[in-house]
JSON list of C-alpha atoms in Angstrom, two decimals:
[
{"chain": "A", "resi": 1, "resn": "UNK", "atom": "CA", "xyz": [-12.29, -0.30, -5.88]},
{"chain": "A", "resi": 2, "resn": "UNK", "atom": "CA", "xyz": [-15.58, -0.33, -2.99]},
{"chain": "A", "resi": 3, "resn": "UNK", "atom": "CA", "xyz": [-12.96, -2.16, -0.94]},
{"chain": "A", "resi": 4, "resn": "UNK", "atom": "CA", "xyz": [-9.99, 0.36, -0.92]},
{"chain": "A", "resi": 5, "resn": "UNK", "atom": "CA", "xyz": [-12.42, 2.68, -0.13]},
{"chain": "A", "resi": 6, "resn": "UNK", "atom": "CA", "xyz": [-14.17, 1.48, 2.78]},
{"chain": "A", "resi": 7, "resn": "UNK", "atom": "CA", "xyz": [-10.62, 0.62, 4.29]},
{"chain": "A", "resi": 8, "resn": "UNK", "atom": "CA", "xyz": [-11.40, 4.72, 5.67]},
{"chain": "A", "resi": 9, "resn": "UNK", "atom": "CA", "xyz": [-14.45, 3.97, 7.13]},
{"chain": "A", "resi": 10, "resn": "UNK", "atom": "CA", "xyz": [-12.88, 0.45, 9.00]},
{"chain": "A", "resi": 11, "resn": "UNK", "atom": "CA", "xyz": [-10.14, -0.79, 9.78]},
{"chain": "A", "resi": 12, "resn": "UNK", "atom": "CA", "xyz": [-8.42, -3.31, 6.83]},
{"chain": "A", "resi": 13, "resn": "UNK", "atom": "CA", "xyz": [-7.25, -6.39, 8.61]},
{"chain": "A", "resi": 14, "resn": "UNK", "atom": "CA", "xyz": [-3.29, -5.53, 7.69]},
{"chain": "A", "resi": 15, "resn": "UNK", "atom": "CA", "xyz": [-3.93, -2.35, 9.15]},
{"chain": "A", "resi": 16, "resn": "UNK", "atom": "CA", "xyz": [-5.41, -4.07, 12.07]},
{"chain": "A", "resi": 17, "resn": "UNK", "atom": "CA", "xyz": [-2.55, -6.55, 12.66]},
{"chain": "A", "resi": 18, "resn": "UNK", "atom": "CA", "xyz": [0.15, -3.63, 12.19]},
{"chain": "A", "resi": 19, "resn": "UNK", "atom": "CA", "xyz": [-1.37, -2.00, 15.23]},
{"chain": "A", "resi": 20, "resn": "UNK", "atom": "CA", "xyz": [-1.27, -4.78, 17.22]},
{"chain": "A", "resi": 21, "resn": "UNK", "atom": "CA", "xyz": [2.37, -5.14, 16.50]},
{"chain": "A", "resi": 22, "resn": "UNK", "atom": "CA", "xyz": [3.36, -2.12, 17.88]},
{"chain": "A", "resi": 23, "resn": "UNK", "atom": "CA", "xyz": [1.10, -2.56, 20.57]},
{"chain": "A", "resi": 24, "resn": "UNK", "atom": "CA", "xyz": [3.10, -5.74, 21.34]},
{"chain": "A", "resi": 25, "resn": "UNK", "atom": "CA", "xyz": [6.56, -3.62, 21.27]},
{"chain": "A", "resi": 26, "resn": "UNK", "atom": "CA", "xyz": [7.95, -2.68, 24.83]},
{"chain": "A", "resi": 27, "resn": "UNK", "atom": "CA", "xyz": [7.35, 0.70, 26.42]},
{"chain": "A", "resi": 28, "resn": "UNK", "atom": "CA", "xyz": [9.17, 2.97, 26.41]},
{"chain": "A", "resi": 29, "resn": "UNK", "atom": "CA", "xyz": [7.64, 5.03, 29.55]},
{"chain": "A", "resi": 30, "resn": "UNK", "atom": "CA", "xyz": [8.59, 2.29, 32.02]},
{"chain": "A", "resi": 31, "resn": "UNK", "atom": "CA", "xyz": [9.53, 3.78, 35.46]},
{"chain": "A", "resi": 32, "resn": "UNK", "atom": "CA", "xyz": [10.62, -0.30, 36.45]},
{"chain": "A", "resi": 33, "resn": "UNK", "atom": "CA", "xyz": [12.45, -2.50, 33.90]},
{"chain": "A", "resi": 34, "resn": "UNK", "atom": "CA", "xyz": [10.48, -5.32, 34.71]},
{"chain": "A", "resi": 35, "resn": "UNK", "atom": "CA", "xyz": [7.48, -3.59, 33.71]},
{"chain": "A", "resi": 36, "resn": "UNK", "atom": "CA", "xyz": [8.05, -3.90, 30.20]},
{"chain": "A", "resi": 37, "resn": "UNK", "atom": "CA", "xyz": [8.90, -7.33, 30.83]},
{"chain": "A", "resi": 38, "resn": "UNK", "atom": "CA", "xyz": [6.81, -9.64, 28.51]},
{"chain": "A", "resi": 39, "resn": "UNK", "atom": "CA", "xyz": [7.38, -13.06, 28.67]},
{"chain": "A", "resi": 40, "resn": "UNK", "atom": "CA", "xyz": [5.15, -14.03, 25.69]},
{"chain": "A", "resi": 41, "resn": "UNK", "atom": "CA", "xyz": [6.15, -10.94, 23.51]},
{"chain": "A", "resi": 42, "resn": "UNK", "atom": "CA", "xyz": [8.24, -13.33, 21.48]},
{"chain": "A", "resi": 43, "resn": "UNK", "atom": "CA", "xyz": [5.55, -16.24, 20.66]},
{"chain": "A", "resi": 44, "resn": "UNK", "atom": "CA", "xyz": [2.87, -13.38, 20.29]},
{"chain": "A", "resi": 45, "resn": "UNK", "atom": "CA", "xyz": [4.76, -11.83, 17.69]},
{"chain": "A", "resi": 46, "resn": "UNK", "atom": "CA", "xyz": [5.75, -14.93, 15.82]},
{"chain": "A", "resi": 47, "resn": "UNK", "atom": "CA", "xyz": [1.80, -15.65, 15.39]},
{"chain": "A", "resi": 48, "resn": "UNK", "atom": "CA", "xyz": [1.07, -11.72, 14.54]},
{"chain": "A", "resi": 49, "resn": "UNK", "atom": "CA", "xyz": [4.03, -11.83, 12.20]},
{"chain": "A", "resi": 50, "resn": "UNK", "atom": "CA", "xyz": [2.47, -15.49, 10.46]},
{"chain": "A", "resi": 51, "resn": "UNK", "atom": "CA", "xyz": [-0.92, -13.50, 10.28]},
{"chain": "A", "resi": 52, "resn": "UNK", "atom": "CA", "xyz": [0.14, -10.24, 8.69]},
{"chain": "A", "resi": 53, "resn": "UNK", "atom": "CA", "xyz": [2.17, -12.59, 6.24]},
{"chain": "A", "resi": 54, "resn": "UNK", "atom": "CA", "xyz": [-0.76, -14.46, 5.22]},
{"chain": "A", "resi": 55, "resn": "UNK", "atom": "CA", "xyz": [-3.07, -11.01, 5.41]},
{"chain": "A", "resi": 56, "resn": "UNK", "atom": "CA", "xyz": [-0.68, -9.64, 2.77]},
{"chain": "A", "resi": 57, "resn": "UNK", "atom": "CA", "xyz": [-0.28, -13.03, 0.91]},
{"chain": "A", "resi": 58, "resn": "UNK", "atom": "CA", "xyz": [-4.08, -12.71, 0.41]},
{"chain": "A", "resi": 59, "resn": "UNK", "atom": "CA", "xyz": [-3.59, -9.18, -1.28]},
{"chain": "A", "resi": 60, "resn": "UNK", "atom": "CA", "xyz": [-0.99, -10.21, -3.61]},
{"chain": "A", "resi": 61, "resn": "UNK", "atom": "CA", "xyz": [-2.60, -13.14, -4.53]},
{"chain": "A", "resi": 62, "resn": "UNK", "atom": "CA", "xyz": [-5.49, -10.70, -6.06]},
{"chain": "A", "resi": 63, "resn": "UNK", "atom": "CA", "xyz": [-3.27, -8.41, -6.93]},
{"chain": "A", "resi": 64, "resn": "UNK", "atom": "CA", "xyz": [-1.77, -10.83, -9.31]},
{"chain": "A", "resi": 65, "resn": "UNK", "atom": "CA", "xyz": [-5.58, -11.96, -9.95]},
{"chain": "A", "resi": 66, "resn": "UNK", "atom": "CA", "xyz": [-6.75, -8.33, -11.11]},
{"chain": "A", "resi": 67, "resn": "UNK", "atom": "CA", "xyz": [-2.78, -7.91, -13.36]},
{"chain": "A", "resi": 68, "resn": "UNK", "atom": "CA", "xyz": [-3.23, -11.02, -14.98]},
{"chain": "A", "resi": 69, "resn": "UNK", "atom": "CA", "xyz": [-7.20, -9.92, -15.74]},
{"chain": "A", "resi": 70, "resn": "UNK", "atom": "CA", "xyz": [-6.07, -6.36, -16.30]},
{"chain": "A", "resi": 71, "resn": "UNK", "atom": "CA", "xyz": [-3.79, -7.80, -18.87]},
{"chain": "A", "resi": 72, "resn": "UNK", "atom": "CA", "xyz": [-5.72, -10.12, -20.74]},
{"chain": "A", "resi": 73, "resn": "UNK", "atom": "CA", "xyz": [-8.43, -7.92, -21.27]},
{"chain": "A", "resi": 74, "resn": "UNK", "atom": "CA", "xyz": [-6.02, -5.43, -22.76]},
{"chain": "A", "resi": 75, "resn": "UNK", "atom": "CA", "xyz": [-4.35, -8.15, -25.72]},
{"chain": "A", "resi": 76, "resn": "UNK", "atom": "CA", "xyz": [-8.55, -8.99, -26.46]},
{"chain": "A", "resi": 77, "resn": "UNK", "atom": "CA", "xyz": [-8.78, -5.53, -27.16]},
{"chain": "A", "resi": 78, "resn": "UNK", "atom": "CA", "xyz": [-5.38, -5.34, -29.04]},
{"chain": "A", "resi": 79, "resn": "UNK", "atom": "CA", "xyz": [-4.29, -2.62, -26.78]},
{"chain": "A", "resi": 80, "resn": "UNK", "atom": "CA", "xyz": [-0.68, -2.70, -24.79]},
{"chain": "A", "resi": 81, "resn": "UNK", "atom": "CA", "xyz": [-1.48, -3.18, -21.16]},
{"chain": "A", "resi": 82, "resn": "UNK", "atom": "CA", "xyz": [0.02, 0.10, -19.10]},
{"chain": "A", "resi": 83, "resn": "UNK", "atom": "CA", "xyz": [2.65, -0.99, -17.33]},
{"chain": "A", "resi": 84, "resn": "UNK", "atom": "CA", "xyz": [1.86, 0.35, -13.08]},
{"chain": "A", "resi": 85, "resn": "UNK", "atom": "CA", "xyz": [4.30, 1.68, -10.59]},
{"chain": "A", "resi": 86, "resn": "UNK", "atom": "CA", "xyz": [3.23, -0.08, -7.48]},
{"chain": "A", "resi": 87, "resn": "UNK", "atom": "CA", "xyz": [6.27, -1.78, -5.71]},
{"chain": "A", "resi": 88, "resn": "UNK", "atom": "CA", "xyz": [4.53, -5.19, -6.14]},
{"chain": "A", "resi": 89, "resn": "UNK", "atom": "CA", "xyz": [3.97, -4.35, -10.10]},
{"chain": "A", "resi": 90, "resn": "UNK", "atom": "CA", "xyz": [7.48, -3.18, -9.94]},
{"chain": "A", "resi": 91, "resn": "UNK", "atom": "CA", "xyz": [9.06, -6.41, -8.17]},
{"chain": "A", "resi": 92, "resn": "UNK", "atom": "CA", "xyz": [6.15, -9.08, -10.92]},
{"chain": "A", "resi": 93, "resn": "UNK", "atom": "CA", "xyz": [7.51, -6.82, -14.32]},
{"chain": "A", "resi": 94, "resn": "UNK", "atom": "CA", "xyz": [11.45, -7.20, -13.23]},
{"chain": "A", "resi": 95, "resn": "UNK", "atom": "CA", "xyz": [11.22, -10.82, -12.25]},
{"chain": "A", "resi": 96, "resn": "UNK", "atom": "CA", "xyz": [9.34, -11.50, -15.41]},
{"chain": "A", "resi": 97, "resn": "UNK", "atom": "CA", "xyz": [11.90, -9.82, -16.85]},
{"chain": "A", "resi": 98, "resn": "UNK", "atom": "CA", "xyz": [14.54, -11.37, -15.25]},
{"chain": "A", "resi": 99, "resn": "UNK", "atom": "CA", "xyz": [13.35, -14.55, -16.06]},
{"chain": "A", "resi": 100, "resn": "UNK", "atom": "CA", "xyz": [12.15, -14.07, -19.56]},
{"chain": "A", "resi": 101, "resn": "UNK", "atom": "CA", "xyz": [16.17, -13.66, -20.55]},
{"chain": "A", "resi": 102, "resn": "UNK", "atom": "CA", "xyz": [17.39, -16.26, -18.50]},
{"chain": "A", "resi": 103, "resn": "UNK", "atom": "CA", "xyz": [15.18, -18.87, -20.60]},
{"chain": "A", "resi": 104, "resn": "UNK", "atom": "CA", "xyz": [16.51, -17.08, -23.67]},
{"chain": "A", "resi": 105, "resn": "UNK", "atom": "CA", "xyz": [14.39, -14.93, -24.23]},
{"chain": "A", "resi": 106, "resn": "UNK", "atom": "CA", "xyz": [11.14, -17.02, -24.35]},
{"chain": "A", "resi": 107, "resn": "UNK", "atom": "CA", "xyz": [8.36, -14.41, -22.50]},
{"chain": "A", "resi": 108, "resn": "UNK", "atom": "CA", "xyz": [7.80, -15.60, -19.07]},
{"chain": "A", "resi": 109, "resn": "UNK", "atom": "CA", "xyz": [4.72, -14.28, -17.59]},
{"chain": "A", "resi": 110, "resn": "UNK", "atom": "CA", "xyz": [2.82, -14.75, -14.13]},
{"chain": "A", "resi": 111, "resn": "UNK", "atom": "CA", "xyz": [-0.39, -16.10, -15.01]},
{"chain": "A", "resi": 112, "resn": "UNK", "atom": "CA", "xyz": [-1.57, -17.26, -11.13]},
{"chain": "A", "resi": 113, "resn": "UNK", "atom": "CA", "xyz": [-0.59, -17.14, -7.52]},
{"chain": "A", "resi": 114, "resn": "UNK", "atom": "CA", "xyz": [0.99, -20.59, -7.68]},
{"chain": "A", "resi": 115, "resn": "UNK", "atom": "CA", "xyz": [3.58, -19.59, -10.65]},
{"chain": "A", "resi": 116, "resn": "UNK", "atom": "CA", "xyz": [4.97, -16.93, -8.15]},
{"chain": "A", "resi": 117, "resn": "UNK", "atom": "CA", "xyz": [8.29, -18.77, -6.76]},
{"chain": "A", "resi": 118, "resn": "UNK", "atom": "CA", "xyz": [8.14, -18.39, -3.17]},
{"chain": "A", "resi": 119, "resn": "UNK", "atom": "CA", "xyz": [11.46, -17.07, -2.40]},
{"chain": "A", "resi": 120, "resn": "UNK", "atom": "CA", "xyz": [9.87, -13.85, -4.35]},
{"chain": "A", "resi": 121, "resn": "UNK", "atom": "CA", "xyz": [6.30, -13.78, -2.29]},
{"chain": "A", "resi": 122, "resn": "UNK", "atom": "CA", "xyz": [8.62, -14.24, 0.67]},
{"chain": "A", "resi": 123, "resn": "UNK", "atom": "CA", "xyz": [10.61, -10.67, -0.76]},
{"chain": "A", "resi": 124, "resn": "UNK", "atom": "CA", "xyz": [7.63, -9.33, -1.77]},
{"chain": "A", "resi": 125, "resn": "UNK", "atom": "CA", "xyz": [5.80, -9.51, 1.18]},
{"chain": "A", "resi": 126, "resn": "UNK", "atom": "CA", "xyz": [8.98, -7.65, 2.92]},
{"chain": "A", "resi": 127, "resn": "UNK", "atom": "CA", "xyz": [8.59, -4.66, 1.01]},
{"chain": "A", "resi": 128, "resn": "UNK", "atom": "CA", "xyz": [5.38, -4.43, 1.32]},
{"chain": "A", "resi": 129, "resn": "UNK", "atom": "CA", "xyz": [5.75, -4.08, 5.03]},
{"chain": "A", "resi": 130, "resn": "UNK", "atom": "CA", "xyz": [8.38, -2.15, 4.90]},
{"chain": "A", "resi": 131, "resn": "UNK", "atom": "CA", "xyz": [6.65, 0.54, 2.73]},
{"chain": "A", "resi": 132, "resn": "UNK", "atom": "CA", "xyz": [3.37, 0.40, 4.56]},
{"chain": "A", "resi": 133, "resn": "UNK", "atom": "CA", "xyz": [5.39, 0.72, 7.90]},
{"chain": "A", "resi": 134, "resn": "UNK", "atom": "CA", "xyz": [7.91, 3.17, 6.78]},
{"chain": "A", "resi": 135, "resn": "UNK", "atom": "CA", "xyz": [5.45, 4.95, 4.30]},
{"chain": "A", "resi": 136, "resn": "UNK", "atom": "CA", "xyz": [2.81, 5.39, 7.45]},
{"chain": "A", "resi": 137, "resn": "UNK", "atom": "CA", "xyz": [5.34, 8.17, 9.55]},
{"chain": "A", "resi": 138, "resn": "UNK", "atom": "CA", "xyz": [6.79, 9.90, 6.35]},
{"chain": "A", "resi": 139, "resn": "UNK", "atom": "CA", "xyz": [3.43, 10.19, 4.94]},
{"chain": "A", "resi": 140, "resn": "UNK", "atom": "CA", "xyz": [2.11, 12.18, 8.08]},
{"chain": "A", "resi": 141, "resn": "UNK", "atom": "CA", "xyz": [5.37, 14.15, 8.76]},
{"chain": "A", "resi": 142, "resn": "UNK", "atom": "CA", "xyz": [5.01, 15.44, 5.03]},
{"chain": "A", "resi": 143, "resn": "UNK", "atom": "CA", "xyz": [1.56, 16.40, 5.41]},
{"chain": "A", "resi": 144, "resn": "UNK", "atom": "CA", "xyz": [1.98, 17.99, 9.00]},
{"chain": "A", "resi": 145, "resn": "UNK", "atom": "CA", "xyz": [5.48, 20.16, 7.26]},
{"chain": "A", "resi": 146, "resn": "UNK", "atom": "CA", "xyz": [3.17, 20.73, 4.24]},
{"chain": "A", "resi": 147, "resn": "UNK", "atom": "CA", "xyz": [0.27, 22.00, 6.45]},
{"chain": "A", "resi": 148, "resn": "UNK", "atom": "CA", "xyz": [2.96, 23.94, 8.52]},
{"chain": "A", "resi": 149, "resn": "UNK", "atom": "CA", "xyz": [4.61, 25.74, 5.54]},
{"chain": "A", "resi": 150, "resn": "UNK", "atom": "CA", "xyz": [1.01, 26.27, 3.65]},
{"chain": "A", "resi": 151, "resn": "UNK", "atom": "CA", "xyz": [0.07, 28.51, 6.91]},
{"chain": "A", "resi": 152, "resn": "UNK", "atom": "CA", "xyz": [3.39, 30.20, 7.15]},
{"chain": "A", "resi": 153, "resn": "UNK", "atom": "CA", "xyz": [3.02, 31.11, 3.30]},
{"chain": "A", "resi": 154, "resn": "UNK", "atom": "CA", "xyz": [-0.18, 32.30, 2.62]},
{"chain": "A", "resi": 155, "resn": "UNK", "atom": "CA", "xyz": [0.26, 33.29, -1.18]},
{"chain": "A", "resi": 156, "resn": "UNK", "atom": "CA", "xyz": [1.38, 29.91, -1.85]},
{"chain": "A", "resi": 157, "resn": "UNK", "atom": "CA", "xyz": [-1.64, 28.54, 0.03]},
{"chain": "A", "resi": 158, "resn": "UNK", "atom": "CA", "xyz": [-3.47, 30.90, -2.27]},
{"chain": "A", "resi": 159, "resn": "UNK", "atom": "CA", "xyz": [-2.26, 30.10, -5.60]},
{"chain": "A", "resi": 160, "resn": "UNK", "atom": "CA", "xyz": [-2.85, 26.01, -4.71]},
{"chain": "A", "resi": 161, "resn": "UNK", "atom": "CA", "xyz": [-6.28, 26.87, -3.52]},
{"chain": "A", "resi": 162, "resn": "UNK", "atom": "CA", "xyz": [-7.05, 28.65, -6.86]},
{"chain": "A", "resi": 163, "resn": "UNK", "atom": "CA", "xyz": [-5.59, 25.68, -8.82]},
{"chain": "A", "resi": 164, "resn": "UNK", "atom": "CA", "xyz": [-7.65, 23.04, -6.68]},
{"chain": "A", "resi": 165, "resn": "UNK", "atom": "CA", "xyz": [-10.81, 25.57, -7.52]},
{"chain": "A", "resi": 166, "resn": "UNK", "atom": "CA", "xyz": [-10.30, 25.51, -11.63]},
{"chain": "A", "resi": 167, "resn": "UNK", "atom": "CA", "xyz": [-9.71, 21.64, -11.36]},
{"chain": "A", "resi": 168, "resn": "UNK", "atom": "CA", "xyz": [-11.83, 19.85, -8.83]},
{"chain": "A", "resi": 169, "resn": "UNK", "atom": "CA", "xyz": [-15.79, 20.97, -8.71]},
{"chain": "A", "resi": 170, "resn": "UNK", "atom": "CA", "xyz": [-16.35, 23.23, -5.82]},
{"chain": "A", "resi": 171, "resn": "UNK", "atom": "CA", "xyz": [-18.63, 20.75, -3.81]},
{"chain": "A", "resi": 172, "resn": "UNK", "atom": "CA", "xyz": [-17.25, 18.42, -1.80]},
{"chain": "A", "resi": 173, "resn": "UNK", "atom": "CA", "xyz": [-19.00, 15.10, -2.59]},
{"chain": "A", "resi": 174, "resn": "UNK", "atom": "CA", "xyz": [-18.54, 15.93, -6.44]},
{"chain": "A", "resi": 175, "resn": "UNK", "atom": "CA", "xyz": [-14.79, 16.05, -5.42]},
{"chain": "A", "resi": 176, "resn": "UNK", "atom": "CA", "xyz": [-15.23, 12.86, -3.76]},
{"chain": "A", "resi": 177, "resn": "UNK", "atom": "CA", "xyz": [-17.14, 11.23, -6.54]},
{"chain": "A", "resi": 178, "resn": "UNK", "atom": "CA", "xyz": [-14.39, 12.07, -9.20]},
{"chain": "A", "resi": 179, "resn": "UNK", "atom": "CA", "xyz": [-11.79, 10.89, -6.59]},
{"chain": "A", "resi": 180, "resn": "UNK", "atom": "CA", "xyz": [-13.58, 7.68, -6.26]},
{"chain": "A", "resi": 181, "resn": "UNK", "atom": "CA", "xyz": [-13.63, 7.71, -10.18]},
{"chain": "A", "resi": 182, "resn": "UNK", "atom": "CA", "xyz": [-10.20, 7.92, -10.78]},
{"chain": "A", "resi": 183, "resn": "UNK", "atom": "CA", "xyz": [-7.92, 8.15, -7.55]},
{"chain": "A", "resi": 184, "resn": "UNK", "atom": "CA", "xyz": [-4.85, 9.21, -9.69]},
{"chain": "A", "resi": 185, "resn": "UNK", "atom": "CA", "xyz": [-6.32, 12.43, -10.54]},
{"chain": "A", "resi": 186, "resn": "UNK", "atom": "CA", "xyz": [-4.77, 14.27, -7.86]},
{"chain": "A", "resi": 187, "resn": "UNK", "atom": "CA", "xyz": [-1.84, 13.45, -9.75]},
{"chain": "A", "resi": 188, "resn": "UNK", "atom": "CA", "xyz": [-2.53, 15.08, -12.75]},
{"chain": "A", "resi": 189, "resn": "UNK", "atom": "CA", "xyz": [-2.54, 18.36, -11.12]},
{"chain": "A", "resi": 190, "resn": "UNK", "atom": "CA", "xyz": [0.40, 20.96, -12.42]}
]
């Protein structure tokens, strides 16, 4: 969890390797057309696309590490493991799934990185940039509208105020701590 965390204190190499992509992408504020003219672009973004690939490969590969742990700490306890909503838990549970009923219904189950079939890593890995891409712009138009409409309304900004008051202590590092704690809490608000 340390590591998720300090991704807002530096930048996280996929992170890192996004920005350089779009650094790479022509510009758009070019008086000449040949200044936009990159001869390279291509070849530079075959190796940044091979890097973010492997950057993300990394994080599935514990990702699949910490399920597979996650889940076999939950059947030694004789508990039912809870089943996540991520889009990479999402894509593992339906081709396990998937798979499970089309060996007749014998439970197929990814136990390591190497049982993943690469033709889903390859998919995987697609969505992943995709959401982190796509998620990145709707994420901050939603909180600039939300930000917008919270000053424009400022009973409603009022009555969420009150609500973060009774739920979250009223210092800010104890907010932080039980953040840290458990980063879903947010989402148990009403």
């Amino acid at each position: 969890m340390r590591k998720y965390m300090s991704a807002l204190r530096k930048p996280h190499p996929i992170s890192r390797l996004f920005r350089e992509r779009v650094r790479l992408m022509p510009s758009s504020d070019a008086v000449f057309p040949w200044q936009a003219v990159d001869l390279l672009r291509p070849v530079k973004l075959f190796f940044n696309e091979r890097k973010l690939n492997r950057e993300i490969s990394k994080e599935l590969d514990q990702k699949i590490y910490r399920r597979v742990k996650e889940i076999a700490e939950k059947e030694q306890k004789g508990t039912k493991a809870t089943r996540k909503r991520s889009v990479v838990d999402l894509a593992l549970n339906a081709y396990e799934k998937e798979a499970s009923a089309a060996k007749g219904g014998s439970e197929v189950r990814i136990r390591t990185s190497k049982d993943l079939p690469e033709v889903l890593r390859a998919d995987i890995i697609d969505s992943v940039k995709t959401f982190i891409f796509a998620g990145h712009d709707t994420t901050s138009s939603t909180l600039c509208w939300a930000n917008y409409l919270l000053h424009r309304n400022p009973q409603v900004y009022a009555k969420l105020k009150a609500e973060l008051d009774t739920f979250l202590p009223g210092k800010l590092a104890d907010t932080a701590a039980m953040i840290k704690e458990d980063p879903y809490i947010v989402n148990k608000l009403e």
